[in-house]
């Protein structure tokens, strides 16, 4: 017979007590697992990003463009061919996107062709990624959404067409940027959005610039949701030029999942480009 504090313990009652403890522990474990699962679901982060070449505000004012984009509820908008001064900030004001940065360099040295990032959350670690020179750059900033740090790149790539030297220069600049992404891939979750000036690869026609991104593991948001690139166009104008989608949003599928991707069709175009957007889920 066992004794504790000089009191006799009934082995039957002691066994029942142990069983009760085990049952309680089991219930607590179930509750803990359930709580952990619910917590995991709550930590899922949604991000909605747009890219828009605004044609230096020639066809749409900052107020008109901001008002049009506002209804979509974007967290981030990456713009190209943005006028200087406070034009981008005016768009942000219309959209309730409080944080706005304007790049230091214009695209190809043209007047009023800056790149900008508009964000609902604070932007920091702002840099300009050179593609060999200051004529073509990517505006980069970081932000946090739901505690998750995200690197944002607003781009406007060159378009090589004049001669082989021009094509080679374009290729070098895009390759330089892709190498930057590759170097930082292990330590950042990135979204790259803007005017890329190239169409995606097709089954029977590879685009070498698109293949560069695929080579480092990046993917077009539209690829994940079955966007029919061959029957769409992101340029306004000649309706016969179907398949002319050159405005894109790239992401790293190992870091996030693309949920939606679309091109916004407007009755009254506010640029020679159409806005494109995508939504993502991060964990």
Short mmCIF file of C-alpha atoms in Angstrom, two decimals:
data_model
loop_
_atom_site.label_atom_id
_atom_site.label_comp_id
_atom_site.label_asym_id
_atom_site.label_seq_id
_atom_site.Cartn_x
_atom_site.Cartn_y
_atom_site.Cartn_z
CA UNK A 1 0.00 0.00 0.00
CA UNK A 2 1.34 3.44 -0.99
CA UNK A 3 1.36 6.39 1.37
CA UNK A 4 1.58 10.11 0.64
CA UNK A 5 1.48 12.54 3.53
CA UNK A 6 0.63 9.61 5.75
CA UNK A 7 -2.67 9.09 3.91
CA UNK A 8 -3.62 5.81 2.36
CA UNK A 9 -4.27 5.97 -1.42
CA UNK A 10 -6.91 3.82 -3.00
CA UNK A 11 -5.29 2.33 -6.13
CA UNK A 12 -8.64 2.24 -7.96
CA UNK A 13 -9.30 5.92 -7.37
CA UNK A 14 -5.68 6.68 -8.26
CA UNK A 15 -6.04 4.88 -11.61
CA UNK A 16 -9.21 6.80 -12.40
CA UNK A 17 -7.43 10.04 -11.62
CA UNK A 18 -4.61 9.12 -14.00
CA UNK A 19 -7.11 8.31 -16.73
CA UNK A 20 -8.77 11.67 -16.20
CA UNK A 21 -5.39 13.43 -16.52
CA UNK A 22 -4.64 11.58 -19.76
CA UNK A 23 -8.06 12.47 -21.17
CA UNK A 24 -7.62 16.11 -20.20
CA UNK A 25 -4.18 16.21 -21.79
CA UNK A 26 -5.60 14.70 -24.98
CA UNK A 27 -8.37 17.31 -25.15
CA UNK A 28 -5.82 20.07 -24.57
CA UNK A 29 -3.68 18.68 -27.39
CA UNK A 30 -6.65 18.70 -29.79
CA UNK A 31 -7.49 22.28 -28.81
CA UNK A 32 -3.86 23.31 -29.27
CA UNK A 33 -3.69 21.75 -32.74
CA UNK A 34 -6.96 23.40 -33.68
CA UNK A 35 -5.70 26.75 -32.43
CA UNK A 36 -2.46 26.30 -34.37
CA UNK A 37 -4.40 25.52 -37.56
CA UNK A 38 -6.63 28.54 -37.09
CA UNK A 39 -3.58 30.69 -36.39
CA UNK A 40 -1.95 29.42 -39.58
CA UNK A 41 -5.04 30.37 -41.57
CA UNK A 42 -5.10 33.81 -39.99
CA UNK A 43 -1.48 34.47 -40.97
CA UNK A 44 -2.20 34.08 -44.67
CA UNK A 45 -1.52 37.43 -46.34
CA UNK A 46 -3.20 38.74 -49.47
CA UNK A 47 -1.50 41.26 -51.74
CA UNK A 48 -3.07 43.02 -54.72
CA UNK A 49 -0.68 44.73 -57.16
CA UNK A 50 -1.21 46.75 -60.34
CA UNK A 51 1.15 47.90 -63.08
CA UNK A 52 0.31 50.88 -65.29
CA UNK A 53 2.23 52.84 -67.92
CA UNK A 54 0.41 56.18 -67.68
CA UNK A 55 1.91 57.77 -70.85
CA UNK A 56 3.21 60.81 -68.92
CA UNK A 57 -0.37 61.78 -68.03
CA UNK A 58 -1.17 62.78 -71.60
CA UNK A 59 -4.58 61.08 -71.82
CA UNK A 60 -5.59 61.01 -68.17
CA UNK A 61 -5.06 63.39 -65.27
CA UNK A 62 -3.74 62.22 -61.90
CA UNK A 63 -7.24 62.63 -60.48
CA UNK A 64 -8.90 60.63 -63.26
CA UNK A 65 -6.39 57.79 -63.04
CA UNK A 66 -6.49 57.69 -59.25
CA UNK A 67 -10.28 57.67 -59.22
CA UNK A 68 -10.37 54.83 -61.78
CA UNK A 69 -7.86 52.67 -59.88
CA UNK A 70 -9.34 53.37 -56.44
CA UNK A 71 -12.31 51.02 -56.86
CA UNK A 72 -10.02 47.99 -57.26
CA UNK A 73 -8.55 48.24 -53.76
CA UNK A 74 -4.90 47.79 -54.71
CA UNK A 75 -2.26 47.54 -51.99
CA UNK A 76 0.49 48.57 -54.41
CA UNK A 77 0.62 50.24 -57.83
CA UNK A 78 3.82 50.34 -59.90
CA UNK A 79 3.73 53.06 -62.55
CA UNK A 80 5.94 53.98 -65.49
CA UNK A 81 6.13 57.07 -67.71
CA UNK A 82 5.08 59.14 -64.71
CA UNK A 83 5.35 62.96 -64.87
CA UNK A 84 7.70 64.54 -62.38
CA UNK A 85 6.78 66.65 -59.38
CA UNK A 86 3.85 65.56 -57.22
CA UNK A 87 1.81 63.94 -59.99
CA UNK A 88 2.19 60.41 -58.56
CA UNK A 89 1.35 61.70 -55.08
CA UNK A 90 -1.89 63.14 -56.46
CA UNK A 91 -2.79 59.70 -57.82
CA UNK A 92 -1.96 58.19 -54.44
CA UNK A 93 -4.15 60.74 -52.69
CA UNK A 94 -7.12 59.76 -54.85
CA UNK A 95 -6.50 56.08 -54.06
CA UNK A 96 -5.78 56.48 -50.34
CA UNK A 97 -2.28 55.13 -51.00
CA UNK A 98 -0.38 57.32 -48.60
CA UNK A 99 3.17 56.22 -49.40
CA UNK A 100 4.60 57.24 -52.78
CA UNK A 101 8.13 57.23 -54.16
CA UNK A 102 9.29 58.59 -57.49
CA UNK A 103 12.43 57.25 -59.11
CA UNK A 104 15.52 59.38 -59.54
CA UNK A 105 16.06 58.71 -63.26
CA UNK A 106 13.69 58.99 -66.21
CA UNK A 107 13.43 56.13 -68.70
CA UNK A 108 15.85 56.52 -71.62
CA UNK A 109 16.48 60.12 -70.57
CA UNK A 110 13.05 61.28 -71.78
CA UNK A 111 11.25 64.06 -69.94
CA UNK A 112 8.45 63.04 -67.58
CA UNK A 113 8.98 59.30 -67.87
CA UNK A 114 9.74 58.38 -64.28
CA UNK A 115 8.91 55.16 -62.47
CA UNK A 116 6.92 55.26 -59.24
CA UNK A 117 5.64 52.98 -56.48
CA UNK A 118 2.43 53.80 -54.62
CA UNK A 119 1.67 51.80 -51.49
CA UNK A 120 -0.88 51.48 -48.71
CA UNK A 121 1.89 50.55 -46.26
CA UNK A 122 5.17 52.41 -45.55
CA UNK A 123 8.01 52.07 -48.06
CA UNK A 124 11.64 51.82 -46.97
CA UNK A 125 15.11 50.74 -48.20
CA UNK A 126 14.44 52.69 -51.38
CA UNK A 127 17.04 52.14 -54.11
CA UNK A 128 17.46 52.45 -57.86
CA UNK A 129 18.76 49.31 -59.56
CA UNK A 130 20.88 50.31 -62.55
CA UNK A 131 20.77 48.19 -65.69
CA UNK A 132 24.27 49.10 -66.73
CA UNK A 133 23.57 52.85 -66.78
CA UNK A 134 21.04 55.40 -65.58
CA UNK A 135 18.99 55.34 -68.79
CA UNK A 136 17.18 52.21 -67.69
CA UNK A 137 16.65 51.42 -64.04
CA UNK A 138 14.26 49.67 -61.69
CA UNK A 139 12.87 51.56 -58.71
CA UNK A 140 13.00 49.26 -55.70
CA UNK A 141 11.43 49.59 -52.26
CA UNK A 142 10.44 47.30 -49.44
CA UNK A 143 7.22 47.23 -47.47
CA UNK A 144 5.56 45.01 -44.88
CA UNK A 145 2.07 43.58 -45.16
CA UNK A 146 0.84 41.52 -42.24
CA UNK A 147 4.38 41.40 -40.91
CA UNK A 148 5.72 39.92 -44.16
CA UNK A 149 8.47 41.91 -45.87
CA UNK A 150 8.06 42.28 -49.63
CA UNK A 151 10.44 43.81 -52.16
CA UNK A 152 8.70 45.82 -54.87
CA UNK A 153 10.25 46.64 -58.24
CA UNK A 154 8.76 49.14 -60.68
CA UNK A 155 10.30 48.64 -64.12
CA UNK A 156 10.23 50.03 -67.65
CA UNK A 157 12.47 47.95 -69.89
CA UNK A 158 14.02 49.09 -73.17
CA UNK A 159 12.83 47.69 -76.47
CA UNK A 160 15.58 46.60 -78.83
CA UNK A 161 14.56 46.96 -82.47
CA UNK A 162 16.76 49.34 -84.46
CA UNK A 163 19.68 47.05 -85.20
CA UNK A 164 21.69 44.22 -83.68
CA UNK A 165 23.71 46.61 -81.50
CA UNK A 166 20.49 47.99 -80.04
CA UNK A 167 19.15 44.47 -79.45
CA UNK A 168 22.43 43.47 -77.76
CA UNK A 169 22.26 46.55 -75.50
CA UNK A 170 18.69 45.73 -74.50
CA UNK A 171 19.61 42.12 -73.83
CA UNK A 172 22.51 43.16 -71.61
CA UNK A 173 20.32 45.52 -69.58
CA UNK A 174 17.57 42.98 -68.99
CA UNK A 175 20.12 40.31 -68.13
CA UNK A 176 21.73 42.68 -65.61
CA UNK A 177 18.40 43.18 -63.86
CA UNK A 178 17.61 39.45 -63.88
CA UNK A 179 21.00 38.79 -62.29
CA UNK A 180 20.09 41.25 -59.54
CA UNK A 181 16.90 39.30 -58.85
CA UNK A 182 18.82 36.04 -58.85
CA UNK A 183 21.39 37.38 -56.38
CA UNK A 184 18.67 38.50 -53.95
CA UNK A 185 16.24 35.63 -54.43
CA UNK A 186 17.25 33.70 -51.31
CA UNK A 187 16.71 36.64 -48.96
CA UNK A 188 13.71 38.47 -50.40
CA UNK A 189 10.11 37.93 -51.46
CA UNK A 190 9.72 40.07 -54.56
CA UNK A 191 7.11 41.31 -57.00
CA UNK A 192 8.27 42.91 -60.27
CA UNK A 193 5.69 44.99 -62.14
CA UNK A 194 5.66 47.40 -65.05
CA UNK A 195 6.16 47.84 -68.78
CA UNK A 196 8.50 45.02 -69.87
CA UNK A 197 8.26 45.71 -73.60
CA UNK A 198 8.23 42.01 -74.46
CA UNK A 199 5.49 39.46 -75.04
CA UNK A 200 5.53 36.14 -73.18
CA UNK A 201 6.92 32.97 -74.69
CA UNK A 202 4.50 30.78 -76.61
CA UNK A 203 4.46 27.04 -77.15
CA UNK A 204 6.08 27.42 -80.56
CA UNK A 205 7.92 30.73 -80.03
CA UNK A 206 10.29 31.37 -77.16
CA UNK A 207 10.98 34.92 -76.02
CA UNK A 208 14.53 35.08 -74.69
CA UNK A 209 13.74 37.81 -72.17
CA UNK A 210 10.82 35.90 -70.71
CA UNK A 211 13.02 32.80 -70.59
CA UNK A 212 15.58 34.74 -68.52
CA UNK A 213 13.00 35.24 -65.77
CA UNK A 214 11.84 31.66 -65.98
CA UNK A 215 15.47 30.56 -65.70
CA UNK A 216 15.74 32.03 -62.18
CA UNK A 217 12.40 30.62 -61.08
CA UNK A 218 10.19 33.68 -61.64
CA UNK A 219 6.76 33.36 -63.20
CA UNK A 220 4.12 35.59 -64.79
CA UNK A 221 1.08 35.99 -62.55
CA UNK A 222 -1.19 35.26 -65.52
CA UNK A 223 0.49 31.91 -66.16
CA UNK A 224 -0.75 30.57 -62.84
CA UNK A 225 -4.39 31.44 -63.53
CA UNK A 226 -4.57 30.51 -67.20
CA UNK A 227 -4.60 34.03 -68.66
CA UNK A 228 -5.03 33.67 -72.47
CA UNK A 229 -2.12 35.90 -73.49
CA UNK A 230 -2.50 35.03 -77.17
CA UNK A 231 -5.98 36.56 -77.30
CA UNK A 232 -5.30 39.66 -75.20
CA UNK A 233 -3.33 42.88 -75.52
CA UNK A 234 -2.20 45.43 -72.96
CA UNK A 235 -1.71 48.17 -75.56
CA UNK A 236 -4.53 50.48 -76.61
CA UNK A 237 -5.02 51.02 -80.34
CA UNK A 238 -4.77 48.57 -83.21
CA UNK A 239 -7.27 45.84 -82.37
CA UNK A 240 -5.67 43.53 -84.90
CA UNK A 241 -2.53 43.25 -82.76
CA UNK A 242 -3.96 40.53 -80.54
CA UNK A 243 -1.40 38.93 -78.26
CA UNK A 244 0.48 42.18 -77.72
CA UNK A 245 0.72 41.90 -73.92
CA UNK A 246 3.87 43.71 -72.79
CA UNK A 247 2.84 44.90 -69.32
CA UNK A 248 3.45 42.23 -66.71
CA UNK A 249 3.69 41.25 -63.06
CA UNK A 250 6.33 38.67 -62.20
CA UNK A 251 6.64 36.83 -58.89
CA UNK A 252 8.50 33.97 -57.23
CA UNK A 253 6.10 30.98 -56.93
CA UNK A 254 8.23 29.49 -54.15
CA UNK A 255 7.35 32.50 -51.96
CA UNK A 256 3.72 33.21 -52.88
CA UNK A 257 0.79 31.97 -54.92
CA UNK A 258 -0.93 33.95 -57.69
CA UNK A 259 -4.71 33.91 -57.26
CA UNK A 260 -5.92 36.28 -60.00
CA UNK A 261 -4.50 38.22 -62.92
CA UNK A 262 -6.35 40.50 -65.32
CA UNK A 263 -6.06 43.36 -67.78
CA UNK A 264 -8.42 46.26 -67.07
CA UNK A 265 -10.47 47.25 -70.09
CA UNK A 266 -11.59 50.89 -70.05
CA UNK A 267 -14.29 52.51 -72.17
CA UNK A 268 -12.26 55.70 -72.13
CA UNK A 269 -8.54 54.84 -72.21
CA UNK A 270 -6.43 57.01 -69.91
CA UNK A 271 -3.14 55.96 -71.54
CA UNK A 272 -1.82 54.08 -74.55
CA UNK A 273 -1.42 51.13 -72.15
CA UNK A 274 -4.03 49.29 -70.11
CA UNK A 275 -3.59 48.67 -66.39
CA UNK A 276 -2.78 45.08 -65.46
CA UNK A 277 -3.14 43.59 -62.00
CA UNK A 278 -2.67 40.44 -59.97
CA UNK A 279 -3.48 39.22 -56.48
CA UNK A 280 -1.25 36.94 -54.42
CA UNK A 281 -1.40 34.92 -51.24
CA UNK A 282 1.62 34.70 -48.97
CA UNK A 283 2.15 32.67 -45.84
#
